Coordinates of C-alpha atoms and ligand atoms in Angstrom, one line a residue:
M1 CA 107.5 115.3 124.1
S2 CA 105.9 118.7 123.9
L3 CA 103.4 119.6 121.3
E4 CA 105.0 121.4 118.1
F5 CA 102.7 124.2 117.0
G6 CA 102.8 126.2 113.8
A7 CA 104.6 129.4 113.0
K8 CA 101.4 131.3 113.7
V9 CA 101.4 130.3 117.4
R10 CA 104.8 131.7 117.6
R11 CA 104.0 134.9 115.8
I12 CA 100.5 135.9 117.4
P13 CA 101.0 138.0 120.6
V14 CA 99.1 136.9 123.5
Y15 CA 96.2 139.4 124.4
P16 CA 97.1 141.3 127.5
A17 CA 94.1 140.5 129.7
A18 CA 94.1 142.5 133.0
D19 CA 94.3 140.6 136.3
G20 CA 91.7 140.5 138.9
Y21 CA 88.6 139.1 137.1
A22 CA 88.2 136.5 139.7
A23 CA 88.8 138.8 142.6
E24 CA 86.1 139.2 145.2
G25 CA 84.4 142.2 146.5
P26 CA 83.9 145.6 144.5
V27 CA 86.6 145.6 141.8
A28 CA 86.9 148.9 139.9
K29 CA 87.0 147.4 136.4
L30 CA 88.7 150.2 134.5
A31 CA 91.0 148.2 132.2
S32 CA 88.7 147.2 129.1
N33 CA 86.6 150.3 128.1
E34 CA 83.3 148.8 129.2
S35 CA 80.2 150.6 130.0
P36 CA 80.0 150.7 133.8
Y37 CA 76.0 150.7 133.4
P38 CA 74.0 147.5 132.7
P39 CA 71.6 146.9 129.8
V40 CA 68.3 148.4 130.1
P41 CA 65.5 145.8 131.1
E42 CA 64.0 145.6 127.7
V43 CA 67.3 144.4 126.4
L44 CA 67.8 142.0 129.1
E45 CA 64.2 140.6 128.4
A46 CA 65.0 140.1 124.7
A47 CA 68.3 138.3 125.4
T48 CA 66.3 136.2 128.0
R49 CA 63.5 135.4 125.5
A50 CA 66.2 134.3 123.1
L51 CA 67.8 132.0 125.6
G52 CA 64.5 130.0 125.7
G53 CA 65.2 128.8 122.1
V54 CA 68.8 128.0 122.5
N55 CA 68.3 124.1 121.5
R56 CA 68.4 125.6 118.1
Y57 CA 71.2 127.3 116.3
P58 CA 71.2 131.0 115.9
D59 CA 70.0 132.5 112.6
P60 CA 73.1 132.3 110.6
T61 CA 72.1 135.2 108.4
N62 CA 71.4 137.3 111.3
A63 CA 68.6 138.6 109.2
A64 CA 66.4 140.7 111.8
L65 CA 69.6 142.4 113.2
R66 CA 70.9 143.1 109.5
T67 CA 67.5 144.5 108.8
R68 CA 67.2 146.7 111.6
L69 CA 70.8 148.1 111.0
A70 CA 69.9 148.7 107.5
D71 CA 67.0 150.8 108.5
R72 CA 68.9 152.7 111.2
Y73 CA 72.0 153.6 109.0
D74 CA 70.6 153.5 105.4
V75 CA 72.9 150.9 104.4
P76 CA 71.6 147.9 102.3
A77 CA 71.4 144.8 104.4
N78 CA 73.4 142.8 101.9
R79 CA 76.6 145.3 102.9
I80 CA 76.2 144.6 106.7
A81 CA 78.2 142.0 108.3
V82 CA 77.5 141.2 112.0
G83 CA 80.2 139.4 114.0
N84 CA 80.9 137.8 117.5
G85 CA 81.9 141.2 118.6
S86 CA 83.6 143.6 116.1
C87 CA 86.8 142.1 116.6
D88 CA 85.5 138.9 114.9
I89 CA 84.9 140.8 111.8
L90 CA 88.4 142.4 112.0
L91 CA 90.2 139.1 112.3
A92 CA 88.0 137.8 109.5
A93 CA 89.2 140.8 107.3
G94 CA 92.9 140.0 108.0
D95 CA 92.2 136.7 107.3
A96 CA 90.1 137.4 103.9
L97 CA 92.7 140.1 102.6
L98 CA 96.2 139.3 104.0
E99 CA 98.7 136.7 103.2
P100 CA 102.6 136.4 103.1
G101 CA 103.9 139.1 101.0
A102 CA 101.2 141.7 101.7
E103 CA 101.2 144.5 104.0
V104 CA 98.9 146.1 106.5
V105 CA 99.2 149.6 107.6
Y106 CA 97.9 151.1 111.0
A107 CA 98.9 153.5 113.8
W108 CA 100.8 152.7 116.8
P109 CA 99.9 152.6 119.6
S110 CA 96.6 151.5 118.6
F111 CA 94.2 148.6 119.3
S112 CA 96.0 145.9 120.7
V113 CA 94.3 143.4 118.2
Y114 CA 95.8 145.1 115.1
P115 CA 99.2 143.2 115.4
H116 CA 97.2 139.9 115.2
L117 CA 96.2 140.5 111.6
A118 CA 99.7 140.3 110.3
A119 CA 100.9 137.7 112.7
A120 CA 97.9 135.4 111.9
S121 CA 98.2 135.6 108.1
G122 CA 102.1 136.0 107.8
A123 CA 101.7 139.6 106.0
R124 CA 103.9 142.4 107.2
A125 CA 102.7 145.0 109.7
I126 CA 103.5 148.5 109.0
E127 CA 103.2 150.4 112.2
V128 CA 103.0 154.1 111.9
P129 CA 103.9 156.0 115.1
L130 CA 101.3 158.4 116.3
D131 CA 102.1 162.2 116.2
D132 CA 103.2 164.2 119.3
D133 CA 99.5 164.8 120.3
H134 CA 98.9 161.0 120.3
R135 CA 96.8 161.1 117.0
H136 CA 97.1 159.2 113.9
D137 CA 99.7 160.8 111.5
L138 CA 97.7 160.2 108.2
A139 CA 100.2 161.9 106.0
R140 CA 103.0 159.3 107.0
M141 CA 100.4 156.4 106.7
R142 CA 99.7 157.4 103.3
E143 CA 103.4 157.3 102.6
E144 CA 103.5 153.8 103.9
I145 CA 100.9 152.6 101.2
T146 CA 102.7 150.6 98.6
V147 CA 101.7 148.1 95.9
A148 CA 102.0 145.4 98.6
T149 CA 99.3 146.9 100.8
R150 CA 96.0 145.2 101.1
L151 CA 94.8 146.8 104.2
V152 CA 94.8 150.1 106.2
V153 CA 93.2 150.4 109.6
V154 CA 92.2 153.8 111.1
C155 CA 91.0 154.0 114.7
N156 CA 89.0 156.9 115.4
P157 CA 88.7 157.6 118.3
N158 CA 91.9 155.8 118.8
N159 CA 92.2 153.2 121.6
P160 CA 94.4 153.4 123.7
T161 CA 95.1 157.4 123.4
S162 CA 91.5 158.3 123.2
T163 CA 92.2 161.0 120.5
A164 CA 90.2 161.6 117.4
L165 CA 90.6 163.2 114.1
P166 CA 87.9 165.5 112.5
L167 CA 86.0 163.4 109.8
E168 CA 87.2 165.9 107.1
E169 CA 90.8 164.8 107.6
I170 CA 89.8 161.0 107.6
A171 CA 87.7 161.6 104.4
A172 CA 90.5 163.4 102.5
F173 CA 92.9 160.5 103.4
I174 CA 90.5 157.7 102.2
D175 CA 90.1 159.7 98.9
D176 CA 93.8 159.3 98.6
V177 CA 94.0 155.5 99.2
P178 CA 94.2 153.6 96.1
R179 CA 91.1 151.7 95.3
H180 CA 92.5 148.2 95.6
V181 CA 93.4 148.8 99.3
A182 CA 90.6 148.0 101.7
V183 CA 90.4 150.6 104.6
I184 CA 88.8 149.8 107.9
L185 CA 87.7 152.7 110.0
D186 CA 87.4 151.2 113.4
E187 CA 84.6 153.3 115.1
A188 CA 84.2 151.2 118.3
Y189 CA 83.9 154.4 120.4
C190 CA 82.3 156.9 117.8
E191 CA 79.2 157.5 119.8
F192 CA 81.3 159.2 122.5
S193 CA 83.0 161.7 120.2
I194 CA 81.7 165.1 120.2
L195 CA 83.9 166.3 117.3
Q196 CA 80.8 165.2 115.0
D197 CA 77.8 163.3 114.6
P198 CA 78.6 159.5 114.6
D199 CA 76.4 159.0 111.6
E200 CA 78.4 161.3 109.4
S201 CA 81.1 159.0 108.4
I202 CA 78.3 156.6 106.9
G203 CA 78.2 159.1 103.8
L204 CA 81.7 157.8 102.9
L205 CA 80.4 154.5 102.2
K206 CA 78.7 155.8 99.0
K207 CA 81.8 157.0 97.5
H208 CA 84.4 154.2 98.7
P209 CA 83.5 150.5 97.9
N210 CA 86.9 149.7 99.6
L211 CA 85.7 151.1 102.9
A212 CA 84.1 149.3 105.9
L213 CA 83.1 151.1 109.1
L214 CA 83.6 148.9 112.1
R215 CA 81.0 149.4 114.7
T216 CA 80.1 147.5 118.2
F217 CA 77.4 147.1 120.6
S218 CA 80.1 146.5 123.2
K219 CA 80.9 150.1 124.2
V220 CA 78.1 152.5 124.6
Y221 CA 75.4 149.8 124.4
G222 CA 77.1 147.9 127.2
L223 CA 76.7 144.3 125.5
C224 CA 80.5 143.5 125.5
G225 CA 79.4 140.2 127.7
L226 CA 77.3 139.0 124.8
R227 CA 79.8 139.8 121.9
V228 CA 78.0 141.3 118.9
G229 CA 79.6 144.0 116.6
F230 CA 78.9 145.0 112.8
A231 CA 80.8 146.4 109.7
L232 CA 79.0 148.6 107.5
C233 CA 80.6 148.0 104.3
G234 CA 81.0 150.0 101.0
S235 CA 80.6 146.8 99.0
E236 CA 78.8 143.5 99.1
A237 CA 82.2 141.7 98.1
F238 CA 83.8 142.7 101.6
R239 CA 80.8 141.3 103.5
T240 CA 80.9 138.1 101.6
A241 CA 84.5 137.7 102.1
V242 CA 84.4 138.1 105.9
D243 CA 81.2 135.7 106.2
Q244 CA 83.2 133.1 103.9
V245 CA 86.3 132.8 106.1
R246 CA 84.5 132.6 109.5
Q247 CA 82.5 129.3 110.9
P248 CA 78.7 129.7 110.5
F249 CA 76.7 130.8 113.4
F250 CA 79.4 133.4 114.5
C251 CA 76.8 135.6 116.5
N252 CA 74.6 133.9 119.2
A253 CA 71.0 134.2 119.4
A254 CA 70.8 136.2 122.8
A255 CA 73.4 138.7 121.3
Q256 CA 71.4 139.1 118.1
A257 CA 68.0 139.6 120.0
A258 CA 69.6 142.2 122.5
A259 CA 71.1 144.1 119.9
V260 CA 68.0 144.4 117.9
E261 CA 66.2 145.7 121.0
A262 CA 69.1 148.0 122.0
L263 CA 68.8 149.9 118.8
N264 CA 65.3 150.9 120.0
H265 CA 66.9 152.9 122.9
Q266 CA 68.8 155.6 121.3
D267 CA 67.5 157.9 124.3
E268 CA 69.5 155.9 126.5
V269 CA 72.7 155.9 124.2
A270 CA 72.3 159.6 124.4
R271 CA 71.9 159.7 128.1
R272 CA 75.0 157.4 128.4
V273 CA 77.2 159.7 126.2
E274 CA 76.4 162.5 128.4
R275 CA 77.0 160.8 131.6
N276 CA 80.4 159.7 130.2
L277 CA 81.1 163.1 129.2
A278 CA 80.5 164.6 132.7
E279 CA 82.4 161.8 134.3
R280 CA 85.4 162.1 131.9
I281 CA 85.8 165.7 132.7
G282 CA 85.8 165.0 136.4
L283 CA 88.5 162.4 135.8
E284 CA 90.7 164.5 133.5
D285 CA 90.3 167.5 136.1
G286 CA 91.3 165.0 138.9
L287 CA 94.4 163.9 136.8
R288 CA 95.4 167.6 136.0
R289 CA 95.4 168.2 139.8
L290 CA 97.8 165.6 140.4
G291 CA 100.0 167.3 137.7
L292 CA 99.2 164.8 134.9
A293 CA 98.4 165.7 131.5
P294 CA 95.7 163.4 129.8
A295 CA 95.4 163.3 126.0
E296 CA 92.4 165.0 124.5
S297 CA 89.9 162.4 124.9
Q298 CA 86.9 161.9 122.7
A299 CA 86.1 158.4 124.1
N300 CA 84.9 156.7 127.4
F301 CA 88.8 156.4 128.4
V302 CA 91.6 158.4 129.1
W303 CA 95.4 158.4 128.4
F304 CA 98.1 159.9 130.1
D305 CA 101.8 159.4 130.9
L306 CA 103.0 159.1 134.8
P307 CA 105.5 161.6 135.9
E308 CA 108.8 161.4 134.2
A309 CA 111.0 158.9 135.6
D310 CA 114.3 157.4 134.8
E311 CA 112.7 153.9 134.5
P312 CA 109.3 154.5 133.1
A313 CA 108.2 150.9 132.8
E314 CA 109.2 150.3 136.4
T315 CA 107.2 153.2 137.8
E316 CA 104.2 152.1 135.7
R317 CA 104.5 148.4 137.1
E318 CA 104.6 149.8 140.6
V319 CA 101.6 152.0 140.0
L320 CA 99.6 149.0 138.3
K321 CA 100.5 146.9 141.4
G322 CA 99.4 149.5 143.9
L323 CA 96.1 149.9 142.1
A324 CA 95.5 146.2 141.7
E325 CA 96.1 145.7 145.4
R326 CA 93.3 148.3 146.1
A327 CA 91.1 146.2 143.4
I328 CA 91.4 148.9 140.8
L329 CA 92.2 147.6 137.4
V330 CA 93.5 149.7 134.6
R331 CA 95.4 149.0 131.3
S332 CA 99.1 149.1 131.2
G333 CA 100.9 151.5 128.7
E334 CA 103.9 149.1 128.5
S335 CA 101.5 146.4 127.0
L336 CA 100.4 148.8 124.4
G337 CA 103.8 150.1 123.3
R338 CA 104.3 153.1 125.5
A339 CA 106.0 152.4 128.8
G340 CA 105.2 154.8 131.8
A341 CA 101.6 155.6 130.4
L342 CA 98.3 154.3 131.6
R343 CA 94.7 154.1 130.1
V344 CA 91.8 154.4 132.5
T345 CA 88.4 153.8 131.4
V346 CA 85.6 156.2 132.5
G347 CA 83.7 154.5 135.4
T348 CA 80.9 155.7 137.6
E349 CA 81.6 158.6 139.9
A350 CA 82.6 156.5 142.8
E351 CA 84.8 154.5 140.8
N352 CA 86.8 157.4 139.2
E353 CA 87.1 158.9 142.7
R354 CA 88.3 155.7 144.2
F355 CA 91.1 155.4 141.3
L356 CA 92.2 159.3 141.8
E357 CA 92.5 158.7 145.4
A358 CA 94.6 155.6 144.9
L359 CA 96.7 157.3 142.1
A360 CA 97.4 160.3 144.4
V361 CA 98.7 158.0 147.1
L362 CA 100.9 155.8 144.9
L363 CA 102.3 159.1 143.1
Ligands
PLP1 C1 89.1 150.1 118.8 C2 88.4 148.9 119.2 N1 87.8 148.2 118.2 C3 87.3 147.0 118.3 C4 87.2 146.7 119.6 C5 86.3 145.4 119.7 O1 85.2 145.3 120.3 P1 84.4 144.1 120.4 O2 84.9 142.8 119.8 O3 83.9 143.9 121.7 O4 83.2 144.7 119.6 C6 87.5 147.1 120.7 C7 87.5 146.8 122.0 O5 88.0 147.0 123.0 C8 88.4 148.6 120.4 O6 88.9 149.1 121.6

């Protein structure tokens, strides 16, 4: 007899993990929007020191990290949620806000974890197609908000399409969202955007108790392997709710210590942003030389359609297979709702060149 799982298991999509993690040799990992640069030595030392004390549970209140974040962003510590990656907070928000009969609105294609929110809770997912420039269509998203809506998620810059909207447009949208609807502005990649200073959106919290800004140490800080993210919330109630629905000790001691130290290295953040920009321009130029048209990126990845084909999904699979055979991992567009497209993380110069050379052969 086989096990009988609940309806949740039938609803929740399996996360589309890229193959090749166990491969030997120099794999170009361009599938998960990671940083190609390891943490600075001081961050590694802080994490290592914390490892010496792992016979104890980590601080369940994440006090040192929340205090440091409160100083850095001028948001009271009681409105800062910490998580085992920002995904942890996202899923907790879904758990806290959604239930059967409720609705969650987000753009599509967007971050592959958003569909889990509805699937896990039994709420209805309202996926609003991006516009022709691969950007959020905020006017249409507003139209989809009803009395049943509990949560709206805006991803800026958007994963997987890399595009961003100016903050004024997002601010006007949030102004127009009814107060009883929670808004999560997922800013996992905001440091890479040159449209505005990433600190600018924090001002919105003063006006909107229903808003939470989701941030992470996984991308520009390069700590995704440790799993630590945070949310800056417009109200204490949001933080309390996302803490309530999770197990205690959701952020491990090494992650907390590394994140505190990483915040001391804003010069390194600036350097990484500059390097990403330079490498991204090289990657985009290379794609254009191949006749491709990447979306306008404000992130550490690029998104483009492969040349038009009768069977876009088939073409995409062939290209992915050819890249994987050359130990180059990128994200499938088909798995993200757009067959015939690819998402490629900006890697080191050598990795980007390796990817471009392989793609030229495969096309
Ligand atoms: C848009 C977006 N939000 C959130 C996350 C979650 O990151 P983490 O859980 O590592 O903080 C990701 C990861 O790729 C992402 O792309």
